[in-house]
Short mmCIF file of C-alpha atoms and ligand atoms in Angstrom, two decimals:
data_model
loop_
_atom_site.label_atom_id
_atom_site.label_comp_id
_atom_site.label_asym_id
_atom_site.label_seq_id
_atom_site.Cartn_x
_atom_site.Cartn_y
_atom_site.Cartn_z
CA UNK A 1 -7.66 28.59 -10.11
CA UNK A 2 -9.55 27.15 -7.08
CA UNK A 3 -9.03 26.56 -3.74
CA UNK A 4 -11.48 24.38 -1.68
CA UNK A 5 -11.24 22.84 1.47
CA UNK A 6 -11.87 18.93 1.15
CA UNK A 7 -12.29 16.21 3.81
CA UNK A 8 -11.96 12.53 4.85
CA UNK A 9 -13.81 11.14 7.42
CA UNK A 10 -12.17 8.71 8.99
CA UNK A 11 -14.64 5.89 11.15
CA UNK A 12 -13.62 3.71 14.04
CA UNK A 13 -15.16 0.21 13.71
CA UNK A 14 -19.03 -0.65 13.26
CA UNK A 15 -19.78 -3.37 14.97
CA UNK A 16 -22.56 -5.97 13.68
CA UNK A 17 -24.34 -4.75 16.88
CA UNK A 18 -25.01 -0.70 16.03
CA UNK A 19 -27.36 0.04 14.40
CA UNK A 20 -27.94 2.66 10.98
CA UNK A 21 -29.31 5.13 13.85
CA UNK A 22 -26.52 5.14 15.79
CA UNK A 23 -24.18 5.29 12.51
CA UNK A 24 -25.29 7.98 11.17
CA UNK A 25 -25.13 10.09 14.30
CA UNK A 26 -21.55 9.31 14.23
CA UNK A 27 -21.52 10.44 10.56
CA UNK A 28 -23.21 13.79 11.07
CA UNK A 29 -20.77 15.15 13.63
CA UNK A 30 -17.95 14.07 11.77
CA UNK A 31 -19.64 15.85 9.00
CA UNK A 32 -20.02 19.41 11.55
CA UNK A 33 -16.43 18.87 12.64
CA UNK A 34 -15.73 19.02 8.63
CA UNK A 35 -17.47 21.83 8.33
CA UNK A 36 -16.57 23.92 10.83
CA UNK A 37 -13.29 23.34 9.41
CA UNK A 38 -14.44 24.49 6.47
CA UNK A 39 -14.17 21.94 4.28
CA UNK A 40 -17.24 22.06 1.21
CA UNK A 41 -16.82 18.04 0.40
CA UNK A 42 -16.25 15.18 2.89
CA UNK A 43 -15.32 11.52 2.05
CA UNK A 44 -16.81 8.86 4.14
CA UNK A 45 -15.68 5.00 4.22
CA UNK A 46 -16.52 2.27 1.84
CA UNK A 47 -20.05 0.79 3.63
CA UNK A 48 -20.02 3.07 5.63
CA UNK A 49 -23.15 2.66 7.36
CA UNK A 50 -22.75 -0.88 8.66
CA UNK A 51 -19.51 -3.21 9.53
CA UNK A 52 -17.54 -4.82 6.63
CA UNK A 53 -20.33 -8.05 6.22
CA UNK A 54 -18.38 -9.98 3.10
CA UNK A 55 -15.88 -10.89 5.81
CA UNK A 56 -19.16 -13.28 6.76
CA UNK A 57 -20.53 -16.14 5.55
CA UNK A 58 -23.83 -16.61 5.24
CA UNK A 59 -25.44 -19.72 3.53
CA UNK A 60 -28.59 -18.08 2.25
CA UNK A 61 -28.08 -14.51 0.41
CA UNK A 62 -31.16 -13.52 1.68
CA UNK A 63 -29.31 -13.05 4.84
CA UNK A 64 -27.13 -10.63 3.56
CA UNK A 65 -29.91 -8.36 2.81
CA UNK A 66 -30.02 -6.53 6.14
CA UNK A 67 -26.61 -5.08 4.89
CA UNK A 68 -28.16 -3.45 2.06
CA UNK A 69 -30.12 -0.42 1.34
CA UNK A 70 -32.47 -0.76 -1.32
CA UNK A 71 -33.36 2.87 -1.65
CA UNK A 72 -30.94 6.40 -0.77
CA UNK A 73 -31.79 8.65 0.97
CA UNK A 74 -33.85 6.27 3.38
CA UNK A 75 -35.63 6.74 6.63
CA UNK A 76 -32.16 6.48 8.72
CA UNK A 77 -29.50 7.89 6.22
CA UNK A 78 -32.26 11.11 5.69
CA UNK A 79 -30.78 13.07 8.57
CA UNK A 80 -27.39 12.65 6.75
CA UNK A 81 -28.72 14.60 3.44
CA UNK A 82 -30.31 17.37 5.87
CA UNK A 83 -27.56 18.14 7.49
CA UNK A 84 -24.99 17.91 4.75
CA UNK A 85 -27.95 20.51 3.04
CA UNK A 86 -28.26 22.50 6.38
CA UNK A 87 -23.98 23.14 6.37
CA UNK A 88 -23.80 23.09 2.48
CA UNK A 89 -21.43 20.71 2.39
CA UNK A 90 -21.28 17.90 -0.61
CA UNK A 91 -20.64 14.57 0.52
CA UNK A 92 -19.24 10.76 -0.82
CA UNK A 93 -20.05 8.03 1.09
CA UNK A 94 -20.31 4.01 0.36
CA UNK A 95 -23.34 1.46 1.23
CA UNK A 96 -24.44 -1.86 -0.15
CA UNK A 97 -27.18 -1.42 -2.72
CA UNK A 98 -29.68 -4.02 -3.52
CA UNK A 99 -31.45 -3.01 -6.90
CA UNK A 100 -34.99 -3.69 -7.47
CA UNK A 101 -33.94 -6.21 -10.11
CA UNK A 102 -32.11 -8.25 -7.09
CA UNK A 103 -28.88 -6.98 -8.18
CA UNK A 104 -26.13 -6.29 -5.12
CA UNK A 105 -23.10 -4.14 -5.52
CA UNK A 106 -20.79 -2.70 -3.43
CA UNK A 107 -21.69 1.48 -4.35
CA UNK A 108 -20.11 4.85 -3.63
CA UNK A 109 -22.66 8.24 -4.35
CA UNK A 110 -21.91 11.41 -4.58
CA UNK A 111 -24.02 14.28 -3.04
CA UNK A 112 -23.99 17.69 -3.49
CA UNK A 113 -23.37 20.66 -1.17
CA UNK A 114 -28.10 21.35 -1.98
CA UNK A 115 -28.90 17.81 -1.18
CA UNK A 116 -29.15 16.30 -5.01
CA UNK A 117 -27.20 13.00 -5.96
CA UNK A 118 -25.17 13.75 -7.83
CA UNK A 119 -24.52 9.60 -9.15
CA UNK A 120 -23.39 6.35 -8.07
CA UNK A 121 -20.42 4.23 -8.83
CA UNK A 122 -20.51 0.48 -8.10
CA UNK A 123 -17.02 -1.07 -7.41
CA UNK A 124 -15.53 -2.80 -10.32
CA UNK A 125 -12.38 -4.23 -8.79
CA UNK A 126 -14.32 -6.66 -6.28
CA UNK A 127 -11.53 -8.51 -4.32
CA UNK A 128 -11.82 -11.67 -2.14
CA UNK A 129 -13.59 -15.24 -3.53
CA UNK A 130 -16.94 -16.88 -3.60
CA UNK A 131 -16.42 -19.67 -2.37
CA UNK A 132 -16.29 -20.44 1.80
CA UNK A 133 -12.91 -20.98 3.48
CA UNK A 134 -13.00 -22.26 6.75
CA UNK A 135 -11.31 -19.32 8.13
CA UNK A 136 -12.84 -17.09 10.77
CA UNK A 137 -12.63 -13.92 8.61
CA UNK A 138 -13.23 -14.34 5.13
CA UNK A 139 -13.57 -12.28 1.93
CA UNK A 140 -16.47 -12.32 0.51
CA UNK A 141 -17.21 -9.30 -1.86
CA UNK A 142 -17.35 -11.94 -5.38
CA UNK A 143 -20.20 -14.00 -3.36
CA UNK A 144 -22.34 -10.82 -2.43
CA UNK A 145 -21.78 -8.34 -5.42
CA UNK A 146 -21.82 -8.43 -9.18
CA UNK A 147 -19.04 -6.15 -10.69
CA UNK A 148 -19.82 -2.27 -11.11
CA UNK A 149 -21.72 -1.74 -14.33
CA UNK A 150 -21.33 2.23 -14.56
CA UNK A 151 -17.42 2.60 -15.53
CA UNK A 152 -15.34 4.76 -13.74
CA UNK A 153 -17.64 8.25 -12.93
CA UNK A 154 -16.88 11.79 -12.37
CA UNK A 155 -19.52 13.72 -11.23
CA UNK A 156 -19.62 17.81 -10.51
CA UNK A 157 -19.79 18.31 -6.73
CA UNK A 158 -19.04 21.42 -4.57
CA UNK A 159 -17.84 22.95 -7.53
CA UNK A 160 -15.17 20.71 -8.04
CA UNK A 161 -14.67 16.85 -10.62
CA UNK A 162 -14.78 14.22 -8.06
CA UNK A 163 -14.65 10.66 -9.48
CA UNK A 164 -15.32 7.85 -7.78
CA UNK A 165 -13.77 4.41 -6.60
CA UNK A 166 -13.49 2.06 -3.76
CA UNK A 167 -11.05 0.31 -2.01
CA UNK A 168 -9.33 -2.21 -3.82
CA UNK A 169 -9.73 -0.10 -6.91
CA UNK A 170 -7.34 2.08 -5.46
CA UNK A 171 -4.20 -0.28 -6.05
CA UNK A 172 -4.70 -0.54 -10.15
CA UNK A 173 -3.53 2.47 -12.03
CA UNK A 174 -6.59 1.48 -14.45
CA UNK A 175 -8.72 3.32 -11.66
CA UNK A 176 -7.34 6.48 -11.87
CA UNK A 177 -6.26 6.83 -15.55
CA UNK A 178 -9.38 6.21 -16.91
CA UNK A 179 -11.06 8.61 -14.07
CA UNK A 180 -8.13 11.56 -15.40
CA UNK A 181 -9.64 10.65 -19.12
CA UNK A 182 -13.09 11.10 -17.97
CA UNK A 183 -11.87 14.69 -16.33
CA UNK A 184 -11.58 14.23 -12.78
CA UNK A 185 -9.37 16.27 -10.50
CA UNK A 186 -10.12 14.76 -7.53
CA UNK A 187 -10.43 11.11 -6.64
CA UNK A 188 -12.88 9.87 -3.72
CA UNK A 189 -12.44 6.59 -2.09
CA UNK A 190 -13.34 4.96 0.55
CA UNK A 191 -11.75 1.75 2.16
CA UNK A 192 -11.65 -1.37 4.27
CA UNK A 193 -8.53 -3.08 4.48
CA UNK A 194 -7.98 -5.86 7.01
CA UNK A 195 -4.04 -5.93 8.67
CA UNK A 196 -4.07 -9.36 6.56
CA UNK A 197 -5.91 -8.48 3.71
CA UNK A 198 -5.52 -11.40 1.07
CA UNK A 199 -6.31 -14.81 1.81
CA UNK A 200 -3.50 -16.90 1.41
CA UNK A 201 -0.93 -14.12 2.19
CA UNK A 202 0.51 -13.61 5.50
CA UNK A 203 2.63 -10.06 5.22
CA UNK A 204 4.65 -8.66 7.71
CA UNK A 205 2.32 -6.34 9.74
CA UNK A 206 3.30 -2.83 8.46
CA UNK A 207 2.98 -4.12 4.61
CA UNK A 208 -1.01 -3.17 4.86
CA UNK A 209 -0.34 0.59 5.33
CA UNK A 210 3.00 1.23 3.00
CA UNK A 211 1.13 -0.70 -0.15
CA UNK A 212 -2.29 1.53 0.96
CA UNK A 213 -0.24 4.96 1.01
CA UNK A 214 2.05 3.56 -1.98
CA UNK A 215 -1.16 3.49 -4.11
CA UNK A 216 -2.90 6.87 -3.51
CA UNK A 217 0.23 8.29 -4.04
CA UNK A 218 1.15 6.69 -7.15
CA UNK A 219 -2.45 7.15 -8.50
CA UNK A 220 -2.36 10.71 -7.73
CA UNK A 221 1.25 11.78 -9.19
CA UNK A 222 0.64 9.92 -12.33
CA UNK A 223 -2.27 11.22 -13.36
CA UNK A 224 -2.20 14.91 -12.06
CA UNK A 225 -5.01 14.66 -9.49
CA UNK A 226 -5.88 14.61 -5.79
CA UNK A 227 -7.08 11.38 -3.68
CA UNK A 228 -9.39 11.95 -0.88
CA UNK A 229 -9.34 8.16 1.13
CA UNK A 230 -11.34 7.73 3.85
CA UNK A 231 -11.06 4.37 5.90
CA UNK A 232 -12.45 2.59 8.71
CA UNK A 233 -9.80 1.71 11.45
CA UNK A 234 -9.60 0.41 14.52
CA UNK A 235 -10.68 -3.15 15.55
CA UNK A 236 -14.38 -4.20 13.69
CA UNK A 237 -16.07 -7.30 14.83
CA UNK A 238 -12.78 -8.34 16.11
CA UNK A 239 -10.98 -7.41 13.01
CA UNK A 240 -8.47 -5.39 13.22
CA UNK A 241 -8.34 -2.17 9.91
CA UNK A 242 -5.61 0.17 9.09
CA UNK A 243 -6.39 3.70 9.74
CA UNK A 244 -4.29 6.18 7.50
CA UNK A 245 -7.13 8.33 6.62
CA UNK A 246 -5.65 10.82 4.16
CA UNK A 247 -5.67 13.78 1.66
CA UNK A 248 -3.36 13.54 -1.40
CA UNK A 249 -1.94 15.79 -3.56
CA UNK A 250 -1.03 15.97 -7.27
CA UNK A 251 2.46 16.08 -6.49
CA UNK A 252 1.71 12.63 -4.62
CA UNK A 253 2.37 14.05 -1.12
CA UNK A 254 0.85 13.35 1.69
CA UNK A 255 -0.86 16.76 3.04
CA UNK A 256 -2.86 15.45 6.19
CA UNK A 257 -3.62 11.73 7.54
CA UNK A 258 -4.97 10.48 10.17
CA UNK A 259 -3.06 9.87 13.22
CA UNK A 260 -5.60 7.29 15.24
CA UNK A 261 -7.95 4.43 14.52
CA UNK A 262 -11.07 5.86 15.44
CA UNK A 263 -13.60 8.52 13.90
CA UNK A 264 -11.17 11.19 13.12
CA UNK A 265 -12.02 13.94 10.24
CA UNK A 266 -8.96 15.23 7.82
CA UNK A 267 -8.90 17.84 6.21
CA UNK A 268 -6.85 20.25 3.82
CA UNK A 269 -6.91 22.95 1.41
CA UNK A 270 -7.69 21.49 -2.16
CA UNK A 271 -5.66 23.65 -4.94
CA UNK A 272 -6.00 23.06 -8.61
CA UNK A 273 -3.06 24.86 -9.79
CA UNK A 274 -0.66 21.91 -7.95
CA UNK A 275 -1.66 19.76 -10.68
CA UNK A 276 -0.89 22.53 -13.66
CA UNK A 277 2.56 22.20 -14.31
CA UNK A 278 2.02 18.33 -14.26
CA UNK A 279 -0.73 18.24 -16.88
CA UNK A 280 0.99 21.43 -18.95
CA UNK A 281 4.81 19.51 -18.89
CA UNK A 282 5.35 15.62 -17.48
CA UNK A 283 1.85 14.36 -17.83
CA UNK A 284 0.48 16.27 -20.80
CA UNK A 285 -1.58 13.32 -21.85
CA UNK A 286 -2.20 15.15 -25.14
CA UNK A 287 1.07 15.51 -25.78
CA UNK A 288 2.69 12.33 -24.82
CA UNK A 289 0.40 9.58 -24.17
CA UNK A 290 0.32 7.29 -27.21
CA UNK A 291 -3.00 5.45 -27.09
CA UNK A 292 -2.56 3.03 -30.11
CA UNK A 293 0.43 1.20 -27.79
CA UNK A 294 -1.93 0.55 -24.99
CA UNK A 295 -4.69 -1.65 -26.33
CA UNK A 296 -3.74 -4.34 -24.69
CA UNK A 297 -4.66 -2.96 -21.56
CA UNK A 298 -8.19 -2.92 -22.66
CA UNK A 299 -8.22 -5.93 -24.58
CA UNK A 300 -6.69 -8.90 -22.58
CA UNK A 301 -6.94 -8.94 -18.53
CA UNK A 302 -3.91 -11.54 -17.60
CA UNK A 303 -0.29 -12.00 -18.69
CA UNK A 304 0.23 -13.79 -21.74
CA UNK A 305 2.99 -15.30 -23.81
CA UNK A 306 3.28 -12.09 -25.58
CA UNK A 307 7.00 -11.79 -25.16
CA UNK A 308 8.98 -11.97 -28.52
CA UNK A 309 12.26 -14.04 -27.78
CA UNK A 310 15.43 -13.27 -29.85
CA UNK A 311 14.67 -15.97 -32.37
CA UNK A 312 11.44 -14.50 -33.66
CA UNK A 313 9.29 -16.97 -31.87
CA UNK A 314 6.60 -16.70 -29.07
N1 CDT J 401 -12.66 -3.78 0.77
C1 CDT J 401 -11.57 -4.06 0.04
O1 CDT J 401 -11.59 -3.93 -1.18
N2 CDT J 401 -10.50 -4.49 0.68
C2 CDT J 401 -9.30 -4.94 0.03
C3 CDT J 401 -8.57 -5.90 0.89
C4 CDT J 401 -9.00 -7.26 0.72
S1 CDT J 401 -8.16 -8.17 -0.47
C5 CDT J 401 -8.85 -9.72 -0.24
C6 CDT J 401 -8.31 -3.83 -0.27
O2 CDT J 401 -7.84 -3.77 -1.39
O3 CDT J 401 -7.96 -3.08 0.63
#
């Protein structure tokens, strides 16, 4: 049995104007109010140390690269890792990594409570489109990253199997079922999610939030594990992002959420025996998961014309 209190950080808006310095303050005493709390992981935000660029367009991709990190810990994200080190606390947080190779993707890592990375996940489920709309706010994440090339990772932090994902990953039950195979009990994310998120759709305002908190929830209570999401809020470059911060549990409650739009830390007391019963009776995936009926999910990515009509045919 364990029992560990966990985090989210929630962070107001970055705007294009603050700079890494100024971020990461913000980040460290979020961090302390975590800690004094007692909590021995936080979450941070998707790119979390600078404002949510991909809703930009920028001709040359050059430009882009002032987004980007191209090594962790650097000079201005350092006092992060000494801090975290100083209050032994193990962290997750989300920045744009440009690999020596000239690679960009969109990438989560996992510290732990002495310092060490732990590993890196780079977002698989990029949303958005490449090409440029002539609307103020786009979304750009298929121009400026390549799809994650390290599956879905758990990593051992703080004691505890924390796997990692980000954002948009957090609406396909892919995400988390292939996290619960690779043994997490815990789920980080972090997430940016404009009021209108998808291009082309135009939902009624509170639609954002419900289909946010419908998917950690679902992802959770299906597969027997906690989500720990951590969003920015609040109005970025003009743009306005839910809040709704929050810690998840097994049973697919909410336990705590944010109630504002600006920096705001959550936190709550992580216990490993709420998922027990789940993964001993309803979601014994030994015992009733029948892999050799799901290949399709890992063999074909759209619908097809696989259904079989009374007649035989197809
Ligand atoms: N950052 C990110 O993945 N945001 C998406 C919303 C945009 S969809 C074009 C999300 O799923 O919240």
């Amino acid at each position: 049995m364990s029992k560990v209190v966990v985090g989210v950080a929630q962070l107001g808006g970055i705007q294009s104007t603050d700079t890494r310095e100024s971020v990461v303050a913000r980040l460290i005493r979020l961090l302390e109010i975590a800690a004094d709390r007692g909590s021995k992981l936080v979450v941070f935000p998707e790119l979390t140390l600078t404002t949510f660029f991909p809703r930009y367009w920028f001709d040359q991709l050059s430009t882009v690269d002032k987004y980007f990190e191209s090594e962790m810990p650097n000079e201005q994200v350092q006092p992060l890792f000494d801090r975290a080190r100083e209050l032994k606390v193990a962290f997750v947080f989300g920045y744009a990594e440009l690999c020596p190779d000239g690679r960009r993707f969109n990438t989560a890592m996992a510290v732990d409570t002495d310092g060490s990375i732990a590993g890196t996940y780079r977002k698989i489920h990029l949303p958005g489109h490449s090409d440029k709309r002539e609307t103020h706010y786009q979304h750009l994440e298929k121009r400026y990253f390549s799809v994650g090339d390290k599956g879905f990772p758990v990593f051992r932090v703080a004691g505890l199997n924390v796997g990692l994902a980000i954002c948009n990953d957090r609406r396909w039950a892919e995400t988390y079922r292939i996290l619960a195979l690779n043994g997490a009990d815990i789920v980080a994310i972090g997430y940016n999610t404009p009021f209108s998120a998808v291009p082309g759709m135009d939902p009624e305002a509170h639609r954002a939030m419900s289909e946010h908190v419908l998917s950690v929830r679902a992802g959770a209570y299906q597969n027997a594990l906690w989500v720990l999401a951590a969003g920015k809020s609040g109005v970025e470059d003009g743009q306005r992002l839910i809040g709704g911060s929050c810690v998840v549990a097994a049973t697919g409650d909410v336990v705590s959420r944010a109630v504002g739009e600006g920096d705001e830390v959550v936190v709550a007391e992580y216990d490993s025996e709420t998922a027990q019963q789940y993964r001993q009776e309803l979601f014994n995936f030994g015992k009733h998961r029948q892999p050799h009926e799901y290949s399709i999910i890992a063999t074909q990515a759209d619908r097809s014309e696989n259904v079989t009509h009374t007649n035989g045919s197809r």
